[in-house]
């Protein structure tokens, strides 16, 4: 946020917040948090679906690239496999 640009310690806090958001650090000791927040929060359904689709697409690309007709078809359409499956 531009308003925090010259605030002392802002960069340190930004780095810590990013680590917390990635699940690599905690800002508060577990015993100081409310009981409901002491355990891992559930994942969102859209985020789970997005992750699943990303993995599925990578698997499909890997399988597609080892097919015997891949070299020929990829010269016709290098974007295969299509995003619209």
CSV table of C-alpha atoms in Angstrom, one decimal:
chain,number,residue,atom,x,y,z
A,1,UNK,CA,0.0,0.0,0.0
A,2,UNK,CA,1.5,3.3,-1.0
A,3,UNK,CA,0.5,4.9,2.3
A,4,UNK,CA,2.8,2.6,4.1
A,5,UNK,CA,5.8,3.3,1.8
A,6,UNK,CA,7.8,5.3,4.3
A,7,UNK,CA,6.5,3.7,7.5
A,8,UNK,CA,9.3,2.3,9.6
A,9,UNK,CA,9.2,-1.5,9.8
A,10,UNK,CA,6.7,-1.8,7.0
A,11,UNK,CA,8.9,-4.1,4.8
A,12,UNK,CA,9.6,-6.4,7.8
A,13,UNK,CA,5.9,-6.8,8.4
A,14,UNK,CA,5.2,-7.3,4.7
A,15,UNK,CA,7.7,-10.2,4.6
A,16,UNK,CA,6.3,-11.8,7.8
A,17,UNK,CA,2.7,-11.5,6.5
A,18,UNK,CA,3.7,-13.2,3.2
A,19,UNK,CA,5.3,-16.1,5.1
A,20,UNK,CA,2.2,-16.5,7.2
A,21,UNK,CA,0.0,-16.4,4.1
A,22,UNK,CA,2.0,-19.2,2.6
A,23,UNK,CA,1.8,-21.2,5.8
A,24,UNK,CA,5.5,-21.1,6.5
A,25,UNK,CA,5.3,-19.0,9.7
A,26,UNK,CA,3.0,-17.9,12.5
A,27,UNK,CA,2.6,-14.4,13.9
A,28,UNK,CA,0.9,-15.6,17.1
A,29,UNK,CA,1.7,-18.5,19.4
A,30,UNK,CA,-1.0,-21.1,19.0
A,31,UNK,CA,-2.0,-21.0,22.7
A,32,UNK,CA,-2.8,-17.2,22.3
A,33,UNK,CA,-5.2,-17.7,19.4
A,34,UNK,CA,-9.0,-18.3,19.9
A,35,UNK,CA,-9.7,-22.0,20.0
A,36,UNK,CA,-11.4,-22.0,16.6
A,37,UNK,CA,-8.2,-20.6,15.0
A,38,UNK,CA,-5.7,-23.0,16.5
A,39,UNK,CA,-6.2,-25.7,13.8
A,40,UNK,CA,-5.7,-25.5,10.1
A,41,UNK,CA,-8.6,-23.6,8.4
A,42,UNK,CA,-10.5,-25.5,5.8
A,43,UNK,CA,-9.5,-25.0,2.2
A,44,UNK,CA,-12.0,-23.2,-0.1
A,45,UNK,CA,-13.8,-25.4,-2.6
A,46,UNK,CA,-12.9,-23.1,-5.6
A,47,UNK,CA,-9.2,-23.2,-4.6
A,48,UNK,CA,-9.3,-27.0,-4.4
A,49,UNK,CA,-11.0,-27.3,-7.8
A,50,UNK,CA,-8.5,-24.9,-9.3
A,51,UNK,CA,-5.6,-26.9,-7.9
A,52,UNK,CA,-7.1,-30.2,-9.1
A,53,UNK,CA,-7.7,-28.9,-12.6
A,54,UNK,CA,-4.1,-27.5,-12.8
A,55,UNK,CA,-2.7,-31.0,-11.9
A,56,UNK,CA,-5.1,-32.7,-14.3
A,57,UNK,CA,-4.0,-30.5,-17.2
A,58,UNK,CA,-0.3,-31.1,-16.4
A,59,UNK,CA,-1.0,-34.9,-16.4
A,60,UNK,CA,-2.8,-34.6,-19.7
A,61,UNK,CA,0.0,-32.6,-21.3
A,62,UNK,CA,2.6,-35.2,-20.0
A,63,UNK,CA,0.5,-38.1,-21.4
A,64,UNK,CA,-0.2,-36.3,-24.6
A,65,UNK,CA,3.5,-35.6,-25.3
A,66,UNK,CA,4.5,-39.3,-25.2
A,67,UNK,CA,1.9,-40.4,-27.8
A,68,UNK,CA,3.4,-41.6,-31.1
A,69,UNK,CA,1.4,-39.1,-33.1
A,70,UNK,CA,2.3,-36.1,-30.9
A,71,UNK,CA,5.3,-34.9,-33.0
A,72,UNK,CA,3.2,-34.8,-36.2
A,73,UNK,CA,0.1,-33.2,-34.6
A,74,UNK,CA,2.1,-30.6,-32.7
A,75,UNK,CA,3.5,-29.3,-36.0
A,76,UNK,CA,-0.1,-28.7,-37.1
A,77,UNK,CA,-1.3,-27.2,-33.8
A,78,UNK,CA,1.5,-26.5,-31.2
A,79,UNK,CA,-1.1,-25.5,-28.6
A,80,UNK,CA,-2.3,-29.0,-28.2
A,81,UNK,CA,-3.7,-30.3,-25.9
A,82,UNK,CA,-6.5,-27.7,-26.1
A,83,UNK,CA,-7.6,-25.6,-23.1
A,84,UNK,CA,-11.3,-26.3,-24.1
A,85,UNK,CA,-11.5,-29.9,-23.0
